[in-house]
Coordinates of C-alpha atoms in Angstrom, one line a residue:
M19 CA -27.9 21.6 -13.4
Y20 CA -24.8 20.5 -11.4
E21 CA -25.6 22.6 -8.3
S22 CA -27.9 19.7 -7.2
F23 CA -24.8 17.5 -6.9
D24 CA -22.5 19.6 -4.7
D25 CA -22.4 16.9 -2.1
S26 CA -20.7 14.5 -4.5
E27 CA -17.1 15.8 -3.7
L28 CA -16.2 15.7 -7.4
S29 CA -13.7 18.2 -8.9
A30 CA -14.5 21.0 -11.3
L31 CA -12.8 18.9 -14.0
D32 CA -15.1 16.0 -13.3
F33 CA -18.1 18.2 -13.8
M34 CA -16.7 19.7 -17.0
T35 CA -16.2 16.1 -18.3
I36 CA -19.8 15.3 -17.4
R37 CA -21.0 18.4 -19.3
D38 CA -18.9 17.5 -22.3
L39 CA -20.2 13.9 -22.4
C40 CA -23.8 15.1 -22.3
E41 CA -23.1 17.6 -25.1
L42 CA -21.3 14.9 -27.1
G43 CA -24.4 12.7 -27.0
G44 CA -26.9 15.6 -27.4
Y45 CA -28.3 15.3 -23.9
Q46 CA -27.5 18.8 -22.6
N47 CA -30.5 19.1 -20.3
D48 CA -30.9 15.5 -19.3
L49 CA -30.9 15.6 -15.5
P50 CA -31.2 11.8 -15.0
L51 CA -28.1 11.2 -17.2
S52 CA -26.1 13.9 -15.5
A53 CA -27.0 12.4 -12.1
V54 CA -25.9 8.9 -13.2
L55 CA -22.6 10.3 -14.7
T56 CA -22.0 12.1 -11.4
A57 CA -22.6 8.8 -9.6
M58 CA -20.2 7.1 -11.9
F59 CA -17.4 9.6 -11.3
S60 CA -18.1 9.3 -7.5
A61 CA -17.8 5.5 -7.8
L62 CA -14.5 5.8 -9.6
Q63 CA -13.3 8.2 -6.9
E64 CA -14.1 5.4 -4.4
G65 CA -12.2 2.9 -6.4
S66 CA -15.0 1.1 -8.2
L67 CA -14.6 0.1 -11.9
C68 CA -18.2 0.6 -12.7
L69 CA -21.6 1.6 -11.4
N70 CA -24.4 -0.9 -10.6
I71 CA -27.5 0.4 -12.3
D72 CA -30.0 -2.1 -10.9
K73 CA -32.9 -0.1 -9.6
D74 CA -32.2 -0.2 -5.8
S75 CA -28.4 0.0 -6.1
L76 CA -28.6 3.1 -8.4
S77 CA -31.1 4.8 -6.1
D78 CA -28.9 4.1 -3.1
K79 CA -25.9 5.6 -4.9
L80 CA -27.8 8.7 -5.9
Q81 CA -29.0 9.2 -2.3
L82 CA -25.4 10.1 -1.4
F83 CA -25.8 13.5 -2.9
M84 CA -29.6 14.1 -3.1
E85 CA -32.6 13.5 -0.9
S86 CA -34.2 10.0 -1.0
K87 CA -37.4 10.7 -2.8
K88 CA -35.7 12.6 -5.6
A89 CA -33.0 9.9 -6.0
K90 CA -35.7 7.2 -6.5
Q91 CA -37.5 9.4 -9.1
I92 CA -34.3 10.2 -11.1
S93 CA -33.2 6.6 -10.9
A94 CA -36.5 5.3 -12.3
Q95 CA -36.5 8.0 -15.0
F96 CA -32.9 7.1 -16.1
L97 CA -33.7 3.4 -16.2
S98 CA -36.8 4.0 -18.2
N99 CA -34.9 6.2 -20.7
F100 CA -32.1 3.6 -20.9
A101 CA -34.6 0.7 -21.6
E102 CA -36.1 2.8 -24.4
N103 CA -32.7 3.2 -26.0
R104 CA -32.6 7.0 -25.5
Y105 CA -28.9 7.0 -24.6
N106 CA -27.7 5.1 -27.6
N107 CA -25.5 8.0 -28.7
L108 CA -23.5 7.7 -25.5
I109 CA -24.0 4.2 -24.0
A110 CA -23.2 1.0 -25.9
K111 CA -25.2 -2.1 -25.1
N112 CA -23.0 -4.3 -27.4
I113 CA -19.4 -4.9 -26.5
D114 CA -18.5 -4.5 -30.2
T115 CA -19.9 -1.0 -30.3
Y116 CA -17.4 1.7 -29.2
L117 CA -19.0 4.6 -27.3
P118 CA -17.7 6.4 -24.2
L119 CA -19.8 4.2 -21.9
I120 CA -20.9 0.5 -22.1
S121 CA -23.5 -1.5 -20.2
H122 CA -22.8 -5.1 -19.3
E123 CA -24.5 -7.7 -17.3
S124 CA -22.4 -9.8 -14.8
K125 CA -23.9 -12.4 -12.5
E126 CA -27.3 -10.9 -12.6
K127 CA -26.0 -7.4 -12.1
K128 CA -26.4 -4.6 -14.7
L129 CA -23.2 -2.6 -14.7
L130 CA -22.3 0.6 -16.4
Y131 CA -18.6 1.2 -17.3
F132 CA -16.4 3.8 -19.0
Q133 CA -15.0 1.9 -22.0
K134 CA -11.4 2.1 -20.6
F135 CA -12.2 0.1 -17.4
F136 CA -14.4 -2.4 -19.2
F137 CA -11.6 -3.0 -21.7
H138 CA -8.9 -3.6 -19.1
E139 CA -11.2 -5.6 -16.8
T140 CA -12.3 -7.9 -19.6
R141 CA -8.7 -8.5 -20.8
L142 CA -7.6 -9.1 -17.2
K143 CA -10.2 -11.8 -16.8
H144 CA -9.1 -13.6 -19.9
R145 CA -5.5 -13.3 -18.9
L146 CA -6.0 -14.8 -15.4
K147 CA -8.0 -17.7 -16.9
A148 CA -5.2 -18.3 -19.4
F149 CA -2.8 -18.7 -16.4
L150 CA -5.2 -21.2 -14.8
Q151 CA -5.5 -23.2 -18.0
A152 CA -1.9 -23.1 -19.0
D153 CA 0.1 -26.3 -19.3
E154 CA 2.7 -26.7 -16.7
P155 CA 6.0 -27.6 -18.4
C156 CA 8.0 -26.5 -15.4
K157 CA 6.1 -28.4 -12.8
L158 CA 8.3 -29.8 -10.1
S159 CA 7.1 -32.4 -7.6
G160 CA 7.9 -35.8 -6.1
E161 CA 11.3 -36.8 -4.8
K162 CA 13.2 -33.7 -6.1
E163 CA 10.7 -31.3 -4.5
N164 CA 11.0 -33.1 -1.1
E165 CA 14.8 -33.0 -1.3
I166 CA 14.8 -29.3 -1.9
L167 CA 12.4 -28.6 0.9
K168 CA 14.4 -30.8 3.3
E169 CA 17.6 -28.9 2.5
I170 CA 16.3 -25.3 2.8
F171 CA 14.9 -26.1 6.3
S172 CA 18.0 -28.0 7.5
D173 CA 19.9 -26.4 10.3
N174 CA 22.9 -25.3 8.2
H175 CA 20.8 -24.0 5.3
A176 CA 17.7 -22.5 7.0
I177 CA 16.8 -18.8 7.0
R178 CA 17.1 -17.5 10.6
I179 CA 15.1 -15.0 12.5
S180 CA 18.4 -13.0 12.9
K181 CA 22.0 -13.6 12.1
Q182 CA 22.6 -15.7 15.2
G183 CA 19.0 -16.5 15.9
A184 CA 16.9 -19.7 15.6
P185 CA 15.8 -21.0 12.2
V186 CA 12.4 -19.9 11.0
E187 CA 9.8 -22.5 11.8
K188 CA 8.8 -25.1 9.2
D189 CA 5.2 -23.8 9.1
Q190 CA 2.6 -26.1 7.5
D191 CA 1.0 -23.3 5.4
Q192 CA 4.4 -21.9 4.4
V193 CA 5.5 -25.4 3.1
K194 CA 2.1 -25.7 1.3
A195 CA 2.9 -22.3 -0.4
L196 CA 6.3 -23.5 -1.4
R197 CA 4.9 -26.7 -2.9
L198 CA 2.2 -24.7 -4.8
A199 CA 4.9 -22.4 -6.3
L200 CA 7.1 -25.3 -7.3
G201 CA 4.2 -27.4 -8.7
S202 CA 2.1 -24.8 -10.4
Q203 CA 2.4 -22.2 -13.2
F204 CA 0.4 -19.8 -11.1
A205 CA 0.3 -19.3 -7.3
I206 CA -1.4 -16.8 -5.0
I207 CA -0.1 -16.4 -1.4
S208 CA -1.8 -14.1 1.0
G209 CA -1.0 -13.4 4.7
G210 CA -1.3 -10.6 7.2
P211 CA 1.6 -8.9 9.0
G212 CA 3.9 -11.4 10.8
T213 CA 2.7 -14.5 9.0
G214 CA 6.1 -14.9 7.2
K215 CA 5.3 -13.8 3.6
T216 CA 8.9 -12.4 3.3
S217 CA 10.4 -15.7 4.4
V218 CA 8.1 -17.5 2.0
M219 CA 9.2 -15.3 -0.9
V220 CA 12.9 -15.8 -0.2
N221 CA 12.4 -19.6 0.3
I222 CA 10.5 -19.8 -3.0
L223 CA 13.5 -18.2 -4.8
R224 CA 15.8 -20.6 -3.1
C225 CA 13.6 -23.5 -4.3
F226 CA 13.6 -22.2 -7.8
V227 CA 17.4 -21.9 -8.1
R228 CA 17.8 -25.4 -6.7
A229 CA 15.3 -26.6 -9.3
G230 CA 17.6 -25.3 -12.0
I231 CA 16.1 -21.8 -12.7
K232 CA 18.9 -19.3 -12.9
P233 CA 18.6 -16.0 -11.0
E234 CA 18.8 -14.0 -14.2
Q235 CA 15.6 -15.8 -15.4
I236 CA 13.7 -14.4 -12.4
I237 CA 11.9 -11.0 -12.2
L238 CA 10.9 -9.5 -8.8
A239 CA 8.2 -6.9 -9.2
A240 CA 6.2 -4.5 -6.9
P241 CA 3.8 -1.6 -7.4
T242 CA 6.1 1.0 -5.8
G243 CA 9.9 1.7 -5.8
R244 CA 10.0 1.4 -2.0
A245 CA 8.2 -2.0 -2.1
A246 CA 10.6 -3.2 -4.7
Q247 CA 13.6 -2.1 -2.7
R248 CA 12.1 -3.9 0.4
M249 CA 12.1 -7.1 -1.7
T250 CA 15.8 -6.6 -2.4
E251 CA 16.6 -5.8 1.2
A252 CA 14.7 -8.9 2.3
I253 CA 16.8 -11.2 0.1
H254 CA 20.0 -9.7 1.5
T255 CA 18.9 -9.9 5.1
Q256 CA 17.6 -13.4 5.0
I257 CA 20.3 -15.0 2.8
N258 CA 22.9 -13.4 5.1
S259 CA 21.2 -15.0 8.1
I260 CA 21.9 -18.5 6.8
K261 CA 24.7 -20.4 8.6
N262 CA 26.2 -21.9 5.5
P263 CA 24.6 -20.4 2.4
C264 CA 25.3 -22.5 -0.7
A265 CA 26.3 -21.1 -4.1
E266 CA 22.7 -20.9 -5.3
D267 CA 21.7 -18.9 -2.3
I268 CA 24.6 -16.4 -2.8
E269 CA 23.7 -16.0 -6.5
L270 CA 20.3 -14.7 -5.3
L271 CA 22.1 -11.6 -3.9
N272 CA 22.3 -10.4 -7.5
L273 CA 18.5 -10.1 -7.7
T274 CA 16.9 -6.7 -7.3
G275 CA 13.2 -5.8 -7.2
S276 CA 11.8 -3.2 -9.6
T277 CA 8.5 -1.5 -10.2
L278 CA 5.9 -2.8 -12.6
H279 CA 6.3 0.2 -14.8
R280 CA 10.1 0.0 -14.9
I281 CA 10.0 -3.7 -15.7
L282 CA 7.6 -3.1 -18.7
R283 CA 9.8 -0.2 -19.9
Y284 CA 7.4 2.6 -20.7
K285 CA 7.9 4.3 -24.0
T286 CA 7.0 8.0 -23.9
S287 CA 7.1 8.2 -27.7
S288 CA 4.3 5.8 -28.2
H289 CA 2.7 6.0 -24.8
D290 CA 2.9 2.2 -24.5
F291 CA 5.2 -0.4 -22.9
H292 CA 8.1 -2.2 -24.6
Y293 CA 6.9 -5.6 -23.1
R294 CA 3.4 -6.6 -23.9
D295 CA 1.5 -9.6 -25.4
T296 CA 3.4 -9.4 -28.7
N297 CA 6.7 -9.1 -26.9
P298 CA 6.5 -10.9 -23.5
L299 CA 8.9 -10.6 -20.7
P300 CA 12.0 -12.9 -21.1
A301 CA 11.6 -14.7 -17.7
S302 CA 11.0 -18.2 -16.3
V303 CA 9.6 -16.8 -13.0
V304 CA 7.9 -13.5 -12.1
I305 CA 7.1 -12.8 -8.4
V306 CA 4.9 -9.8 -7.6
D307 CA 4.7 -8.5 -4.0
E308 CA 2.2 -6.1 -2.4
V309 CA -0.4 -7.1 -5.1
S310 CA -3.2 -5.5 -3.1
M311 CA -1.8 -2.1 -4.1
V312 CA -2.0 -2.9 -7.8
D313 CA -5.0 -1.4 -9.7
V314 CA -6.9 -3.2 -12.5
V315 CA -5.3 -1.3 -15.4
M316 CA -1.7 -1.9 -14.2
M317 CA -2.5 -5.5 -13.4
E318 CA -3.9 -6.1 -16.8
R319 CA -1.0 -4.5 -18.6
F320 CA 1.6 -6.4 -16.5
L321 CA 0.0 -9.8 -16.9
R322 CA -0.5 -9.1 -20.6
A323 CA 3.4 -9.0 -20.8
I324 CA 3.7 -12.5 -19.3
D325 CA 3.4 -15.6 -21.4
P326 CA 1.5 -18.2 -19.3
A327 CA 3.0 -21.1 -21.3
K328 CA 6.6 -20.1 -20.5
T329 CA 6.6 -18.1 -17.2
R330 CA 5.5 -19.0 -13.7
L331 CA 3.7 -16.3 -11.8
V332 CA 3.6 -15.9 -8.0
L333 CA 1.4 -13.2 -6.5
L334 CA 2.0 -12.1 -2.8
G335 CA 0.0 -9.8 -0.6
D336 CA -2.4 -9.2 2.2
K337 CA -6.1 -9.5 1.1
D338 CA -7.3 -7.5 4.2
Q339 CA -5.0 -4.5 3.5
L340 CA -6.1 -1.3 1.8
P341 CA -6.7 -1.9 -2.0
S342 CA -5.0 0.2 -4.7
V343 CA -5.5 4.0 -4.7
E344 CA -6.7 3.7 -8.3
A345 CA -9.7 1.7 -9.4
G346 CA -10.1 -2.0 -8.6
A347 CA -9.5 -4.4 -5.8
V348 CA -8.1 -7.2 -7.9
F349 CA -6.2 -9.1 -5.2
A350 CA -9.0 -9.2 -2.6
E351 CA -11.5 -10.3 -5.3
M352 CA -9.3 -13.3 -6.3
I353 CA -9.4 -14.6 -2.7
P354 CA -12.8 -15.9 -1.5
D355 CA -14.0 -16.1 2.1
E356 CA -13.5 -19.5 3.7
T357 CA -17.2 -20.2 3.1
E358 CA -17.0 -19.5 -0.7
E359 CA -15.5 -21.3 -3.7
N360 CA -13.9 -19.7 -6.7
I361 CA -11.7 -20.6 -9.6
F362 CA -8.5 -19.8 -7.7
K363 CA -9.1 -22.0 -4.7
D364 CA -6.5 -24.6 -5.9
R365 CA -3.9 -22.0 -6.6
L366 CA -4.2 -20.2 -3.3
V367 CA -2.6 -20.4 0.1
V368 CA -3.5 -18.1 3.0
L369 CA -0.9 -17.9 5.7
K370 CA -2.7 -17.9 9.1
K371 CA -0.1 -18.5 11.8
V372 CA 1.3 -15.2 13.1
Y373 CA 4.9 -15.1 14.4
R374 CA 5.0 -11.5 15.6
S375 CA 4.7 -11.4 19.4
G376 CA 1.7 -9.5 20.8
A377 CA -1.5 -11.3 21.4
N378 CA -3.4 -8.2 22.3
L379 CA -2.5 -6.3 19.2
L380 CA -3.2 -9.4 17.1
H381 CA -6.6 -9.7 18.7
L382 CA -7.3 -6.0 18.1
A383 CA -6.5 -6.5 14.4
K384 CA -8.7 -9.5 14.1
Q385 CA -11.6 -7.6 15.7
I386 CA -11.2 -4.7 13.4
N387 CA -11.1 -7.0 10.4
Q388 CA -14.4 -8.5 11.5
G389 CA -16.0 -5.1 12.1
K390 CA -16.3 -5.7 15.9
C391 CA -15.8 -2.8 18.3
P392 CA -13.2 -3.8 21.0
E393 CA -13.7 -2.9 24.6
Y394 CA -11.8 0.2 25.7
A395 CA -11.9 3.2 28.0
P396 CA -10.5 6.4 26.7
V397 CA -7.3 7.7 28.4
S398 CA -5.1 10.8 28.2
L399 CA -2.2 10.9 25.8
D400 CA 0.2 11.2 28.8
S401 CA -1.0 7.8 30.0
A402 CA -1.1 6.3 26.5
L403 CA 2.6 7.1 25.9
L404 CA 3.5 5.0 28.9
L405 CA 1.8 1.9 27.6
K406 CA 3.5 -1.5 28.1
E407 CA 4.4 -3.6 25.1
D408 CA 1.5 -5.3 23.3
S409 CA -1.0 -2.7 24.3
W410 CA -3.3 -0.2 22.8
A411 CA -5.3 2.8 23.9
F412 CA -7.9 5.3 22.7
V413 CA -7.4 9.0 23.2
L414 CA -10.2 11.5 22.7
P415 CA -9.3 14.8 20.9
D416 CA -9.8 18.2 22.3
D417 CA -11.7 20.9 20.4
N418 CA -9.0 23.4 21.3
I419 CA -6.4 23.5 18.6
N420 CA -3.7 24.7 21.0
K421 CA -4.3 21.6 23.2
W422 CA -3.8 19.4 20.1
K423 CA -0.5 21.1 19.5
K424 CA 0.5 20.4 23.1
Q425 CA -0.4 16.7 22.6
L426 CA 1.8 16.6 19.5
R427 CA 4.6 18.2 21.6
L428 CA 4.2 15.4 24.1
W429 CA 4.7 12.8 21.4
V430 CA 7.8 14.7 20.2
E431 CA 9.2 15.0 23.7
H432 CA 8.6 11.3 24.3
H433 CA 10.1 10.0 21.1
Y434 CA 12.6 12.6 20.0
S435 CA 13.6 15.1 22.7
G436 CA 13.8 13.2 25.9
R437 CA 15.9 10.3 27.1
K438 CA 14.0 7.3 28.2
N439 CA 16.8 5.9 30.3
K440 CA 20.4 7.0 31.3
D441 CA 22.0 4.3 29.1
N442 CA 20.5 5.5 25.8
K443 CA 21.1 8.9 24.2
S444 CA 18.0 10.8 23.0
Y445 CA 17.4 11.6 19.4
K446 CA 18.2 15.2 20.1
E447 CA 21.6 14.3 21.6
L448 CA 22.5 12.0 18.7
I449 CA 21.6 14.7 16.1
L450 CA 23.7 17.2 17.9
E451 CA 26.6 14.7 18.0
A452 CA 26.3 13.9 14.3
G453 CA 26.4 17.6 13.5
K454 CA 29.9 17.9 14.8
L455 CA 31.2 15.4 12.2
D456 CA 31.8 15.6 8.5
A457 CA 29.4 13.7 6.2
D458 CA 32.0 11.2 4.7
S459 CA 33.2 9.9 8.1
L460 CA 29.7 9.8 9.5
A461 CA 28.6 7.5 6.7
S462 CA 31.7 5.4 6.4
S463 CA 33.7 5.2 9.7
D464 CA 32.5 2.3 11.9
D465 CA 32.6 4.2 15.1
E466 CA 30.8 7.3 13.7
Q467 CA 28.4 5.2 11.6
N468 CA 27.1 3.8 14.9
I469 CA 25.6 7.3 15.5
L470 CA 23.6 6.9 12.3
D471 CA 22.6 3.4 13.4
Q472 CA 21.1 4.8 16.6
I473 CA 19.4 7.8 14.8
F474 CA 17.7 5.5 12.3
S475 CA 16.8 3.0 15.0
K476 CA 14.9 5.8 16.7
I477 CA 13.1 7.2 13.7
E478 CA 12.1 3.7 12.6
K479 CA 10.5 3.0 16.0
A480 CA 7.7 5.5 16.0
R481 CA 5.4 7.2 13.4
I482 CA 2.2 9.2 13.3
L483 CA -0.2 7.8 10.7
T484 CA -3.2 9.7 9.4
L485 CA -6.0 9.1 7.0
L486 CA -5.8 12.7 5.6
R487 CA -3.2 15.0 4.2
K488 CA -5.0 18.3 4.8
G489 CA -6.6 19.9 7.9
I490 CA -5.4 19.7 11.5
Y491 CA -5.7 15.9 11.6
G492 CA -3.8 15.6 8.3
C493 CA -0.1 14.7 7.9
S494 CA 0.8 18.0 6.3
W495 CA -0.4 20.1 9.2
I496 CA 0.9 17.7 11.8
N497 CA 4.4 17.7 10.2
S498 CA 4.5 21.5 10.2
I499 CA 3.7 21.7 13.9
I500 CA 6.3 19.0 14.7
A501 CA 8.9 20.8 12.5
Q502 CA 8.3 24.1 14.3
Y503 CA 8.8 22.6 17.7
L504 CA 11.6 20.3 16.9
S505 CA 13.6 22.7 14.8
F506 CA 13.6 25.1 17.8
E507 CA 14.8 22.3 20.0
L508 CA 17.6 21.1 17.6
E509 CA 18.6 24.4 16.0
P510 CA 17.5 27.2 18.4
L511 CA 19.6 29.9 16.7
T512 CA 18.7 29.1 13.1
K513 CA 15.4 30.1 11.4
M514 CA 13.9 27.1 9.7
R515 CA 13.3 27.4 5.9
N516 CA 11.2 25.0 3.9
N517 CA 11.0 22.4 6.7
I518 CA 14.8 22.1 6.5
F519 CA 16.6 21.7 9.8
S520 CA 19.1 19.3 11.4
G521 CA 17.2 16.3 12.6
A522 CA 14.2 16.6 10.2
V523 CA 12.8 13.3 9.1
I524 CA 11.8 13.4 5.4
M525 CA 10.1 11.1 2.9
I526 CA 11.0 10.9 -0.8
T527 CA 7.8 11.4 -2.9
Q528 CA 9.2 10.7 -6.4
N529 CA 11.4 7.9 -7.7
D530 CA 15.0 9.0 -8.5
Y531 CA 16.7 6.0 -10.1
S532 CA 20.0 7.9 -10.6
K533 CA 20.3 8.1 -6.8
K534 CA 18.5 4.8 -6.1
L535 CA 15.9 6.7 -4.1
F536 CA 12.3 5.7 -4.3
N537 CA 8.9 7.1 -3.4
G538 CA 8.5 6.3 0.3
D539 CA 12.2 6.2 1.3
V540 CA 12.8 7.8 4.6
G541 CA 15.9 9.9 5.4
V542 CA 17.1 12.3 8.0
I543 CA 18.6 15.8 7.5
I544 CA 21.8 16.5 9.3
K545 CA 23.7 19.8 9.3
N546 CA 27.3 18.7 9.2
V547 CA 30.3 20.4 10.7
D548 CA 30.8 22.3 7.4
G549 CA 27.4 23.9 7.8
N550 CA 25.8 22.1 4.8
Y551 CA 22.5 20.2 5.1
R552 CA 22.7 16.7 3.9
V553 CA 20.1 13.9 3.9
F554 CA 21.2 10.4 5.0
F555 CA 19.5 7.2 3.8
K556 CA 20.0 3.7 5.0
Q557 CA 20.5 1.1 2.4
F558 CA 21.4 -2.6 3.0
G559 CA 23.0 -1.8 6.4
S560 CA 25.2 1.1 5.1
Y561 CA 24.4 4.8 4.4
I562 CA 24.3 7.1 1.4
F563 CA 23.8 10.9 1.6
F564 CA 23.0 13.8 -0.7
D565 CA 23.0 17.5 -0.4
I566 CA 19.4 18.6 0.3
D567 CA 19.3 20.8 -2.7
F568 CA 20.1 17.9 -5.0
L569 CA 17.0 15.9 -4.1
L570 CA 14.0 15.9 -6.4
K571 CA 10.7 15.8 -4.5
W572 CA 10.3 15.1 -0.7
E573 CA 8.2 16.1 2.2
P574 CA 8.5 15.9 6.0
G575 CA 8.0 12.4 7.3
F576 CA 7.2 12.5 11.0
A577 CA 3.6 11.9 10.0
V578 CA 2.5 10.0 6.9
T579 CA -0.8 8.8 5.5
V580 CA -1.8 5.2 6.1
H581 CA -1.6 4.6 2.4
K582 CA 2.0 5.7 2.4
S583 CA 2.8 3.5 5.4
Q584 CA 1.9 0.2 3.7
G585 CA 4.7 -2.4 3.9
T586 CA 6.4 -0.6 6.9
E587 CA 6.5 -1.5 10.6
F588 CA 7.1 0.6 13.7
D589 CA 7.3 -0.2 17.4
D590 CA 4.8 2.6 18.2
V591 CA 2.0 4.1 16.1
L592 CA -0.2 7.0 16.7
L593 CA -3.2 6.6 14.4
V594 CA -5.1 9.9 13.9
L595 CA -8.7 9.8 12.7
P596 CA -10.7 12.5 10.9
D597 CA -13.1 14.5 13.1
N598 CA -15.9 13.8 10.5
E599 CA -17.6 10.5 11.3
S600 CA -19.0 10.4 7.7
H601 CA -15.6 10.8 6.0
R602 CA -15.4 8.5 3.0
L603 CA -11.9 7.2 4.0
L604 CA -13.2 5.8 7.3
T605 CA -13.3 2.0 6.7
R606 CA -12.2 -1.0 8.6
E607 CA -9.5 -1.7 6.0
I608 CA -7.7 1.6 6.7
I609 CA -7.9 1.1 10.5
Y610 CA -6.6 -2.5 10.1
T611 CA -3.8 -1.3 7.9
G612 CA -2.9 1.5 10.3
I613 CA -2.8 -0.6 13.5
T614 CA -1.0 -3.5 11.9
R615 CA 1.9 -1.2 11.2
A616 CA 2.6 -1.4 15.0
K617 CA 4.7 -4.1 16.5
K618 CA 4.4 -3.0 20.2
R619 CA 2.0 -0.2 20.9
V620 CA -1.0 1.6 19.2
I621 CA -2.6 4.8 20.2
L622 CA -5.9 5.5 18.4
Y623 CA -6.6 9.3 18.5
G624 CA -10.0 10.6 17.4
I625 CA -13.7 10.9 18.1
E626 CA -15.4 7.7 19.0
P627 CA -18.2 8.0 16.3
A628 CA -15.4 8.1 13.6
F629 CA -13.9 4.9 15.0
K630 CA -17.2 3.1 15.2
S631 CA -18.3 4.4 11.8
A632 CA -15.1 2.9 10.2
L633 CA -15.8 -0.5 11.8
Q634 CA -19.2 -0.6 10.1
R635 CA -17.8 0.2 6.7
K636 CA -16.0 -2.3 4.5
I637 CA -14.6 -1.2 1.2
E638 CA -17.0 -2.4 -1.5
R639 CA -15.6 -1.7 -4.9
E640 CA -18.0 -2.5 -7.7
S641 CA -16.6 -4.6 -10.6
G642 CA -17.4 -7.4 -12.9
L643 CA -14.5 -9.4 -11.5
T644 CA -16.6 -12.1 -9.9
W645 CA -15.2 -15.6 -10.0

């Protein structure tokens, strides 16, 4: 039966589950039900919480893996059987009836859920409404609020762009966001790259401690370990930029971000969390960053552990960025278009003014976001590598794989092997210099630490971003080609093993709390004078290092997926597109996220139909989270 659905891109396990569900209900030979279940798994794979089973929507979904006429017939047959209650052994129509699937009507749409997602979506809706309806015992406004805002923007106490730089601008939207956080039990703040979300977060913390909330009563949360660490780093960087930080500011240096899972304290014995509705988090304030990356299940479980009557909640993120890898697009659905109204409109501030320099790249991001194709003329990679700041280019691929390898070699030579001017050492020269030193002095001596500063400055300036992991345009293959070439450049007399060579850039792929390393952390391997390979990581302006054999899970990091790159920034980005214009990952959100990682230059590499296809496709995740 399932041979008809080969185009659905589901796994063998998905098809086995579909078979088991049909057998469970006694529908072994029911083709319409099998087709709809296949469509449901396909929708989940795309991030939807449910499947719209209105006649036209269902037919359109089925057409993704069968011809149009057959899709319409099967859709009509399923809906007829459903109306006649033939699937009552498998699909519940009453929320009080527990079966594997449940149907539910939401704003004139008929939706079909797996029970798990319906349960978490329903509870999340109730929890968010509880925050909106909560009394505000901690509300701060009036003269005290004005005094606090005046102080944190004064010359002596303002956050600065850099240690000796100018104070951050007293932006109207940012001030509005601060007032919302101070005067409300629940606040949502959204903004794209360069709009000052980080400054807003730190200034919100500074306002809270001045209002009498102690740092130990504040929880900083993020969906990933790396994002949590960035929150911690932001506090240190920005507090240390203040001319005369007061005692309350300095106390904030004790705050550290943590992951949602770690904050809730997962208990393996009961497969549940320590903190939940019956045992809420002991906090006066919870701030969650990168909320766009949080799926519906985790969001519901986290908010369930917060008591709206006692704890303020501030959500931060970019509504236009890629949504969570798992099901749901909670953050984006909470934020309406400017033409729409929803229940969150009075608890929402969207930061609009961009402070990052680069009008051309900002204009490109705006066009991508709107689904408009910008004007461009394809150029060679050689030319694109010589772009001036605030520029972008489109490079067409070559069908010849050896030419693609040569183009990757050009990227490596430009960013790692060659010297751009006589005053700056190349990455290659710095790695060779670091290899002559022992690890301890390299990480601790001021003079020798300067070498690491320069190495990390170079690896933080450029990155290849891909949509895929596999194939010649995926990060795994690209990393292997770069490693082959660069290992020969940096260690010509040593045979590379397992992508280990002096100068290799790596990325941690599993949190290791004992070492304070998190999924997404980037390090560099250096073969020190004693012949041992060690990996150096930058943390809060200093360095830590570990023997390569003592690290848990890692992979090469010269190229990473766009999903992995969220929250990071580079001077130069090479964004590599799939060679299949119909690939499901091609959306304007993924292109927007990729190009907004770049501060100075973007090179889009791919076939033009893939780029144009992405601009026409906006991620549409089906759910009942309509406000």
